[in-house]
Coordinates of C-alpha atoms and ligand atoms in Angstrom, one line a residue:
M1 CA -6.6 -18.6 -36.8
S2 CA -8.7 -18.6 -33.7
N3 CA -6.4 -17.7 -30.8
L4 CA -8.3 -16.9 -27.7
V5 CA -7.7 -14.6 -24.7
I6 CA -9.4 -15.5 -21.5
L7 CA -9.3 -12.8 -18.9
G8 CA -11.1 -11.5 -15.8
A9 CA -13.8 -8.9 -16.5
Q10 CA -14.1 -7.8 -12.8
W11 CA -11.7 -7.6 -9.9
G12 CA -10.1 -11.0 -10.4
D13 CA -11.2 -14.3 -8.9
E14 CA -13.9 -14.8 -11.6
S15 CA -13.0 -18.5 -11.8
K16 CA -11.2 -17.9 -15.1
G17 CA -8.7 -20.6 -14.1
K18 CA -11.4 -23.2 -14.6
L19 CA -12.4 -21.8 -18.0
T20 CA -8.7 -21.6 -19.0
D21 CA -8.3 -25.2 -17.9
V22 CA -11.3 -26.3 -20.0
F23 CA -10.1 -24.4 -23.1
A24 CA -6.6 -25.6 -22.6
E25 CA -7.8 -29.0 -23.7
N26 CA -7.8 -27.7 -27.3
A27 CA -4.8 -25.5 -27.1
D28 CA -1.3 -26.2 -28.3
I29 CA 0.1 -23.4 -26.3
V30 CA -1.0 -21.6 -23.1
A31 CA 0.7 -18.3 -22.6
R32 CA 0.7 -15.8 -19.7
Y33 CA 1.5 -12.2 -20.5
Q34 CA 1.2 -10.2 -17.3
G35 CA 1.1 -10.3 -13.5
G36 CA 3.1 -12.7 -11.3
D37 CA 2.5 -15.1 -8.4
N38 CA -0.2 -12.7 -7.1
A39 CA -2.5 -14.8 -9.3
G40 CA -3.7 -18.1 -8.0
H41 CA -6.0 -20.8 -9.1
T42 CA -7.0 -24.2 -7.9
I43 CA -7.8 -27.0 -10.4
V44 CA -9.3 -30.2 -9.1
L45 CA -8.6 -33.2 -11.3
G46 CA -10.1 -36.4 -9.9
D47 CA -8.6 -36.8 -6.4
K48 CA -5.8 -34.4 -7.0
T49 CA -5.9 -30.6 -6.3
F50 CA -3.4 -28.4 -8.1
I51 CA -2.6 -24.9 -7.0
L52 CA -0.9 -22.7 -9.6
H53 CA 0.3 -19.1 -9.1
L54 CA 2.7 -18.6 -11.9
I55 CA 2.9 -21.5 -14.3
P56 CA 0.2 -21.4 -17.0
S57 CA -2.6 -23.9 -16.4
G58 CA -1.8 -25.8 -19.6
I59 CA 0.9 -27.5 -17.6
L60 CA -1.6 -30.1 -16.5
R61 CA -2.1 -31.3 -20.1
P62 CA 0.9 -33.4 -21.3
E63 CA 0.9 -32.1 -24.9
T64 CA 0.5 -28.4 -24.1
I65 CA 3.5 -26.0 -24.2
N66 CA 3.3 -23.2 -21.6
V67 CA 4.9 -19.8 -22.0
I68 CA 5.7 -17.2 -19.4
G69 CA 6.0 -14.0 -21.5
N70 CA 8.1 -10.9 -21.0
G71 CA 5.2 -9.0 -19.4
V72 CA 5.1 -11.4 -16.4
V73 CA 7.2 -10.8 -13.3
V74 CA 8.8 -14.0 -12.1
N75 CA 9.5 -15.1 -8.5
L76 CA 11.9 -18.0 -8.9
E77 CA 11.2 -19.3 -5.4
T78 CA 7.6 -19.7 -6.4
L79 CA 8.4 -21.1 -9.8
F80 CA 10.7 -23.8 -8.5
G81 CA 8.3 -24.6 -5.6
E82 CA 5.5 -25.0 -8.2
I83 CA 7.7 -27.2 -10.4
D84 CA 8.6 -29.4 -7.5
R85 CA 5.0 -29.8 -6.3
L86 CA 3.9 -30.6 -9.8
H87 CA 6.6 -33.3 -10.1
A88 CA 5.5 -34.7 -6.7
Q89 CA 1.9 -34.9 -8.1
G90 CA 3.1 -36.7 -11.2
I91 CA 3.2 -33.8 -13.7
A92 CA 6.4 -33.5 -15.7
V93 CA 7.7 -30.0 -16.1
S94 CA 10.7 -29.5 -18.4
S95 CA 12.1 -27.2 -21.0
E96 CA 9.9 -29.0 -23.5
N97 CA 6.6 -27.8 -21.9
L98 CA 7.7 -24.6 -20.1
K99 CA 9.3 -21.7 -21.8
I100 CA 10.2 -18.5 -19.9
S101 CA 11.1 -15.2 -21.6
D102 CA 14.6 -13.8 -21.0
R103 CA 13.0 -10.4 -21.0
A104 CA 10.7 -11.1 -18.0
H105 CA 11.6 -9.2 -14.8
L106 CA 12.5 -11.0 -11.6
I107 CA 10.8 -10.5 -8.3
L108 CA 13.6 -10.5 -5.8
P109 CA 13.4 -10.9 -2.0
Y110 CA 13.9 -7.2 -1.4
H111 CA 10.8 -6.3 -3.4
K112 CA 8.6 -7.7 -0.7
T113 CA 10.6 -5.7 1.9
V114 CA 10.2 -2.5 -0.2
E115 CA 6.5 -3.2 -0.5
Q116 CA 6.1 -3.5 3.3
W117 CA 8.2 -0.3 3.8
E118 CA 6.1 1.6 1.3
Q119 CA 2.9 0.4 2.9
M120 CA 4.1 1.6 6.3
G121 CA 4.8 5.1 5.0
S122 CA 1.6 5.5 3.0
G123 CA -1.9 6.6 4.1
T124 CA -3.5 4.4 1.4
K125 CA -4.0 0.8 2.3
I126 CA -4.1 -1.0 -1.0
G127 CA -4.3 -4.4 0.5
T128 CA -1.9 -6.1 -1.9
T129 CA -1.0 -9.8 -1.9
A130 CA 2.4 -8.8 -0.5
R131 CA 4.3 -10.6 -3.2
G132 CA 6.4 -7.7 -4.2
I133 CA 4.5 -7.2 -7.5
G134 CA 4.3 -3.4 -7.4
P135 CA 8.0 -2.7 -6.5
T136 CA 9.1 -5.1 -9.3
Y137 CA 7.1 -3.4 -12.0
A138 CA 8.2 0.0 -10.5
D139 CA 11.9 -1.1 -10.9
K140 CA 11.1 -2.3 -14.5
M141 CA 9.8 1.1 -15.4
N142 CA 12.6 2.9 -13.5
R143 CA 15.1 1.1 -15.8
H144 CA 18.2 1.5 -13.5
A145 CA 16.9 -1.0 -11.0
G146 CA 15.0 -3.7 -13.0
V147 CA 16.6 -7.1 -13.1
R148 CA 15.6 -9.4 -16.0
I149 CA 15.9 -13.1 -16.3
G150 CA 18.5 -12.6 -19.0
D151 CA 20.7 -10.8 -16.3
L152 CA 20.7 -13.9 -14.2
L153 CA 22.3 -15.8 -17.0
E154 CA 25.0 -13.1 -17.3
F155 CA 25.7 -13.3 -13.6
D156 CA 28.1 -10.3 -13.4
N157 CA 25.2 -8.2 -14.5
F158 CA 23.0 -9.7 -11.8
R159 CA 25.7 -9.0 -9.2
K160 CA 26.0 -5.3 -10.3
K161 CA 22.3 -4.8 -10.3
L162 CA 21.9 -6.4 -7.0
D163 CA 24.5 -4.1 -5.4
Y164 CA 22.8 -1.1 -7.0
N165 CA 19.4 -2.2 -5.6
L166 CA 20.7 -3.1 -2.1
D167 CA 22.3 0.4 -2.0
T168 CA 19.4 2.5 -3.3
K169 CA 16.8 0.5 -1.2
A170 CA 18.9 0.7 2.0
D171 CA 16.2 2.6 3.9
A172 CA 13.6 -0.1 3.3
L173 CA 16.0 -2.9 3.9
Q174 CA 16.5 -1.7 7.4
L175 CA 13.4 -3.9 7.9
G176 CA 15.8 -6.8 7.5
G177 CA 15.5 -10.2 5.9
V178 CA 17.8 -9.6 2.9
D179 CA 21.4 -10.8 3.0
R180 CA 23.6 -10.1 0.0
H181 CA 25.7 -13.2 0.3
I182 CA 22.8 -15.6 0.8
L183 CA 21.0 -13.9 -2.1
L184 CA 24.0 -14.3 -4.4
D185 CA 24.5 -17.9 -3.5
T186 CA 20.8 -18.7 -3.8
Y187 CA 20.5 -17.0 -7.2
R188 CA 23.6 -18.6 -8.6
G189 CA 21.9 -21.9 -8.0
Y190 CA 18.7 -20.7 -9.4
A191 CA 20.5 -19.4 -12.5
A192 CA 21.7 -22.9 -13.3
R193 CA 18.3 -24.5 -12.7
L194 CA 16.5 -21.8 -14.7
A195 CA 18.8 -21.8 -17.8
P196 CA 17.1 -24.6 -19.7
Y197 CA 13.7 -22.9 -19.5
V198 CA 14.9 -19.5 -20.7
T199 CA 13.7 -18.9 -24.2
D200 CA 13.4 -16.2 -26.8
T201 CA 9.7 -16.3 -26.4
V202 CA 9.1 -13.7 -29.1
A203 CA 10.6 -15.9 -31.7
F204 CA 8.9 -19.0 -30.2
M205 CA 5.4 -17.3 -30.3
H206 CA 5.9 -16.2 -33.9
E207 CA 7.0 -19.6 -35.0
A208 CA 3.9 -20.9 -33.3
L209 CA 1.7 -18.3 -35.1
A210 CA 3.3 -19.2 -38.4
A211 CA 2.6 -22.8 -37.8
E212 CA -1.1 -22.0 -37.0
K213 CA -0.8 -23.5 -33.5
R214 CA -3.8 -22.9 -31.3
I215 CA -2.9 -20.4 -28.6
L216 CA -4.7 -19.6 -25.4
F217 CA -3.7 -16.4 -23.7
E218 CA -4.2 -16.7 -20.0
G219 CA -5.0 -13.5 -18.1
A220 CA -4.3 -12.9 -14.5
Q221 CA -6.1 -10.6 -12.0
G222 CA -8.9 -8.7 -13.7
T223 CA -9.9 -5.7 -15.8
M224 CA -10.8 -3.6 -12.7
L225 CA -7.4 -4.2 -11.3
D226 CA -5.6 -2.9 -14.4
I227 CA -3.0 -0.2 -13.6
D228 CA -4.6 2.2 -16.2
F229 CA -8.3 1.3 -16.3
G230 CA -8.9 -0.1 -12.8
T231 CA -9.9 1.6 -9.6
Y232 CA -6.5 3.2 -9.2
P233 CA -4.7 3.1 -6.8
Y234 CA -6.6 -0.1 -5.6
V235 CA -5.2 -2.0 -8.5
T236 CA -2.3 -4.3 -9.3
S237 CA 0.8 -2.9 -11.1
S238 CA 0.3 -4.4 -14.6
N239 CA -2.1 -4.0 -17.4
C240 CA -4.5 -6.9 -17.1
T241 CA -6.6 -6.0 -20.1
A242 CA -6.5 -7.4 -23.6
G243 CA -3.8 -4.9 -24.9
A244 CA -1.3 -6.5 -22.5
V245 CA -1.4 -9.7 -24.6
C246 CA 0.5 -7.9 -27.3
T247 CA 3.0 -6.1 -25.1
G248 CA 3.5 -9.0 -22.7
L249 CA 4.3 -11.5 -25.4
G250 CA 5.6 -9.4 -28.4
I251 CA 2.8 -10.2 -30.8
G252 CA 0.6 -7.9 -32.9
P253 CA -3.2 -7.4 -32.2
K254 CA -4.1 -9.3 -35.4
A255 CA -2.8 -12.5 -33.8
I256 CA -5.8 -12.3 -31.4
A257 CA -9.1 -13.6 -32.8
K258 CA -11.3 -13.8 -29.7
V259 CA -11.4 -12.2 -26.3
M260 CA -13.5 -14.0 -23.7
G261 CA -14.2 -12.1 -20.5
V262 CA -15.0 -14.1 -17.4
S263 CA -17.5 -12.5 -15.1
K264 CA -19.2 -13.9 -12.0
A265 CA -23.0 -13.6 -11.8
Y266 CA -22.2 -11.1 -9.0
V267 CA -19.1 -9.2 -8.1
T268 CA -16.4 -9.8 -5.5
R269 CA -13.2 -8.0 -4.6
V270 CA -10.4 -8.3 -2.0
G271 CA -8.5 -5.3 -0.8
G272 CA -9.7 -1.7 -0.4
G273 CA -11.5 0.8 -2.5
P274 CA -15.1 2.0 -3.2
F275 CA -17.5 -0.7 -4.3
P276 CA -20.9 0.7 -5.3
T277 CA -22.9 -2.6 -5.4
E278 CA -21.5 -4.0 -2.2
M279 CA -24.2 -6.1 -0.6
H280 CA -25.8 -5.5 2.8
P281 CA -23.7 -7.3 5.4
D282 CA -26.2 -10.2 5.9
L283 CA -26.4 -11.0 2.2
D284 CA -22.7 -10.4 1.8
E285 CA -21.9 -13.1 4.4
K286 CA -24.4 -15.5 2.8
I287 CA -23.0 -15.1 -0.7
R288 CA -19.4 -15.4 0.7
D289 CA -20.4 -18.6 2.4
I290 CA -22.2 -20.2 -0.5
G291 CA -19.6 -19.1 -3.0
Q292 CA -16.6 -19.8 -0.8
E293 CA -15.4 -16.3 -1.5
Y294 CA -11.9 -16.4 0.2
G295 CA -8.7 -15.4 -1.6
A296 CA -6.8 -18.3 -3.3
T297 CA -3.5 -16.5 -2.6
T298 CA -4.1 -14.8 0.7
Q299 CA -7.2 -16.6 2.1
R300 CA -8.7 -13.1 2.8
P301 CA -12.5 -12.9 2.8
R302 CA -13.8 -11.3 -0.4
R303 CA -16.3 -8.5 -0.4
C304 CA -19.5 -9.4 -2.3
G305 CA -21.8 -7.2 -4.4
W306 CA -24.6 -7.4 -7.0
L307 CA -23.6 -7.5 -10.7
D308 CA -22.5 -4.1 -11.8
L309 CA -23.3 -3.7 -15.5
V310 CA -21.8 -0.2 -15.6
A311 CA -18.4 -1.7 -14.7
L312 CA -19.0 -4.8 -16.8
R313 CA -19.7 -2.7 -19.9
Y314 CA -16.7 -0.6 -19.3
A315 CA -14.7 -3.9 -19.2
A316 CA -16.3 -5.2 -22.4
R317 CA -15.4 -2.0 -24.2
I318 CA -11.8 -1.9 -23.0
N319 CA -11.1 -5.5 -23.9
G320 CA -13.3 -5.8 -26.9
F321 CA -15.0 -8.9 -25.5
T322 CA -16.3 -11.2 -28.2
A323 CA -18.0 -13.3 -25.6
I324 CA -18.5 -13.5 -21.8
A325 CA -18.5 -16.7 -19.7
M326 CA -20.6 -16.2 -16.6
T327 CA -19.5 -18.1 -13.6
K328 CA -21.0 -19.0 -10.2
L329 CA -24.7 -18.7 -11.2
D330 CA -25.5 -21.5 -8.8
V331 CA -24.6 -19.2 -5.9
F332 CA -27.9 -17.5 -6.5
D333 CA -29.9 -20.7 -6.4
T334 CA -31.8 -19.9 -3.2
L335 CA -32.5 -16.2 -3.7
D336 CA -36.0 -15.1 -4.6
E337 CA -34.9 -11.8 -6.1
L338 CA -31.7 -10.6 -7.9
Q339 CA -30.5 -7.1 -8.4
V340 CA -28.4 -5.8 -11.2
C341 CA -26.9 -2.4 -11.3
V342 CA -27.8 -0.6 -14.6
A343 CA -26.6 2.9 -13.8
Y344 CA -25.1 5.0 -11.1
R345 CA -26.8 8.0 -9.5
Y346 CA -24.3 10.7 -9.0
Q347 CA -25.2 14.2 -7.8
G348 CA -28.9 13.7 -8.7
K349 CA -28.2 12.4 -12.2
E350 CA -27.9 9.0 -13.7
R351 CA -24.7 8.0 -15.5
T352 CA -23.7 4.8 -17.2
T353 CA -20.0 5.4 -17.7
F354 CA -17.4 4.3 -15.1
P355 CA -15.6 7.2 -13.4
S356 CA -11.9 7.5 -13.1
S357 CA -12.2 9.3 -9.7
L358 CA -12.6 7.2 -6.7
Q359 CA -14.2 10.1 -4.9
V360 CA -16.9 10.2 -7.6
L361 CA -17.2 6.4 -7.5
D362 CA -17.6 6.5 -3.7
E363 CA -20.5 8.9 -4.1
C364 CA -22.2 6.9 -6.9
K365 CA -25.3 5.1 -5.7
P366 CA -26.3 2.0 -7.7
V367 CA -29.6 2.1 -9.7
Y368 CA -30.9 -1.4 -9.6
E369 CA -33.2 -3.5 -11.8
T370 CA -34.8 -6.3 -9.9
L371 CA -35.1 -9.7 -11.6
P372 CA -36.7 -12.8 -10.2
G373 CA -34.6 -15.6 -8.9
W374 CA -35.0 -19.2 -10.2
Q375 CA -35.0 -20.8 -6.7
Q376 CA -33.9 -24.2 -7.9
P377 CA -30.5 -25.9 -7.9
L378 CA -28.3 -25.4 -11.0
T379 CA -25.4 -27.5 -9.9
E380 CA -26.5 -30.7 -11.7
A381 CA -27.2 -28.9 -15.0
R382 CA -24.9 -30.0 -17.8
A383 CA -26.8 -29.1 -20.9
S384 CA -28.6 -26.0 -22.1
E385 CA -32.0 -27.7 -21.7
D386 CA -31.3 -28.1 -17.9
I387 CA -31.2 -24.4 -17.4
P388 CA -34.4 -22.9 -16.0
Q389 CA -36.0 -20.0 -17.9
R390 CA -35.4 -17.5 -15.2
T391 CA -31.7 -18.2 -15.2
R392 CA -31.8 -17.7 -19.0
D393 CA -33.7 -14.5 -18.5
Y394 CA -31.0 -13.2 -16.1
V395 CA -28.2 -14.1 -18.6
A396 CA -30.2 -12.6 -21.5
Y397 CA -30.7 -9.4 -19.6
V398 CA -27.0 -9.0 -19.2
E399 CA -26.3 -10.0 -22.8
A400 CA -28.8 -7.3 -24.0
Y401 CA -27.4 -4.6 -21.8
L402 CA -23.8 -5.3 -22.9
N403 CA -24.5 -6.4 -26.5
V404 CA -22.0 -9.2 -25.9
P405 CA -23.1 -12.9 -26.1
I406 CA -22.8 -15.2 -23.0
P407 CA -22.4 -18.6 -24.6
I408 CA -21.0 -20.3 -21.5
I409 CA -22.1 -20.4 -17.9
S410 CA -20.7 -22.2 -14.9
V411 CA -22.8 -23.8 -12.1
G412 CA -20.2 -25.2 -9.7
P413 CA -16.5 -25.6 -9.0
D414 CA -15.9 -28.8 -10.9
R415 CA -14.6 -28.9 -14.5
A416 CA -17.7 -30.7 -15.5
Q417 CA -20.1 -28.0 -14.1
I418 CA -20.0 -25.9 -17.2
V419 CA -23.0 -25.5 -19.5
T420 CA -22.6 -24.4 -23.1
L421 CA -25.6 -22.3 -24.1
D422 CA -24.3 -21.5 -27.6
A423 CA -21.6 -23.8 -29.1
S424 CA -20.9 -21.6 -32.0
H425 CA -18.8 -19.2 -29.8
V426 CA -16.7 -21.7 -27.9
N427 CA -14.5 -23.5 -30.4
L428 CA -10.8 -22.8 -30.5
R429 CA -10.6 -23.9 -34.1
Ligands
LIG501 P1 -0.8 -6.8 -5.9 O1 -1.2 -7.4 -7.2 O2 -0.3 -7.8 -4.9 O3 0.0 -5.6 -5.9 O4 -2.2 -6.3 -5.2 C1 -3.0 -5.3 -5.7 C2 -4.4 -5.5 -5.6 O5 -4.7 -6.5 -6.6 C3 -4.9 -6.1 -4.3 O6 -6.3 -5.6 -4.1 C4 -4.9 -7.6 -4.5 O7 -5.8 -8.2 -3.7 C5 -5.4 -7.6 -6.0 N1 -5.0 -8.8 -6.7 C6 -3.8 -9.2 -7.1 N2 -3.8 -10.3 -7.8 C7 -5.1 -10.8 -7.7 C8 -5.8 -11.9 -8.2 O8 -5.2 -12.8 -8.9 N3 -7.1 -12.0 -7.9 C9 -7.8 -11.1 -7.2 N4 -7.2 -10.0 -6.7 C10 -5.9 -9.8 -7.0

């Protein structure tokens, strides 16, 4: 058994989609367990570019079965849009290769309106993706309001829940854009189209485990956006950490063999919140430009910072990383010096634990170690021998600090631009 979780170690956008795509080659099943269409990744295959927000990335491989687990929140408009686009690009999607949990909650059009309404009334600008993610998870936890995929297949339940929601959310819905009749008609059509995909995914996953299928658990967002452990309230509304694999699919922790965190060689984030290692504006702009750091879902420019080992070790602990894949090392190719944050200075003292209070985090000043840059292009590197010593030293420094191996690095956007430094960590078998 060598089932693998791949998840973001930072604030999302670590290029985990590329890693997931590469590992999907050896997976029988790729399963998503949290988040919704706030995720986004772009996969380039030859002359075709695929953009996926909701469907697991195994969909691009004909033999792979893809699962959307109960922990995911599903926007059907996005789902069908993605299925249609994939069909148009020659990728077949059917009930054979896509299974969706009947327990997953639905993102409905009013959730976006509620999100807008809440944002208007709040002094905290979270800077969400505006996909209705937060209000959908809030409804799930509230229990009266949540609408599950299973309800859609029992349409009277759906109708009742819709009426309840339109009534209790009437204030927000003054903003407009939600019509009961149109919604009912649209979702009646959606219900028929969705039915073949709806699966008891708990039973499916356990049959797969019993048959020793190779399973890849595909994380969305990133550890520092986790609702419990992230920089609350500048987080998403789901648990994005390894524990969510169990609750989001209905499997036990012993079904997980390996947890690979994906971290950039630096840090980026979109949205608000304190960011101790944020770079000086000139360098921030340079890194954003070289690394093309713009949101895949929202196109917003990402804020860039030096690698924060305090935050990364926190992520390694929470998730129990067995390995880390470090991406975008090539973005540093032209820099003569690199900084890594090894501690925070707070009220005159150094600390190496990540605070829960954003006020404390805001006052934390980074303590940096300076390492030499390699000042040569990495983008053509394909084998371990092609990697310059100074790049290895940078990677080794991070490994030693975290006590977690970094067997894989990525040196460019293409599938091929991945270098395995230690093959013993990267097999799915
Ligand atoms: P929400 O998930 O739309 O509620 O947004 C909450 C926060 O999470 C915002 O800062 C978003 O930019 C961020 N976020 C959500 N999904 C992703 C992702 O897939 N990558 C990076 N940031 C994300």
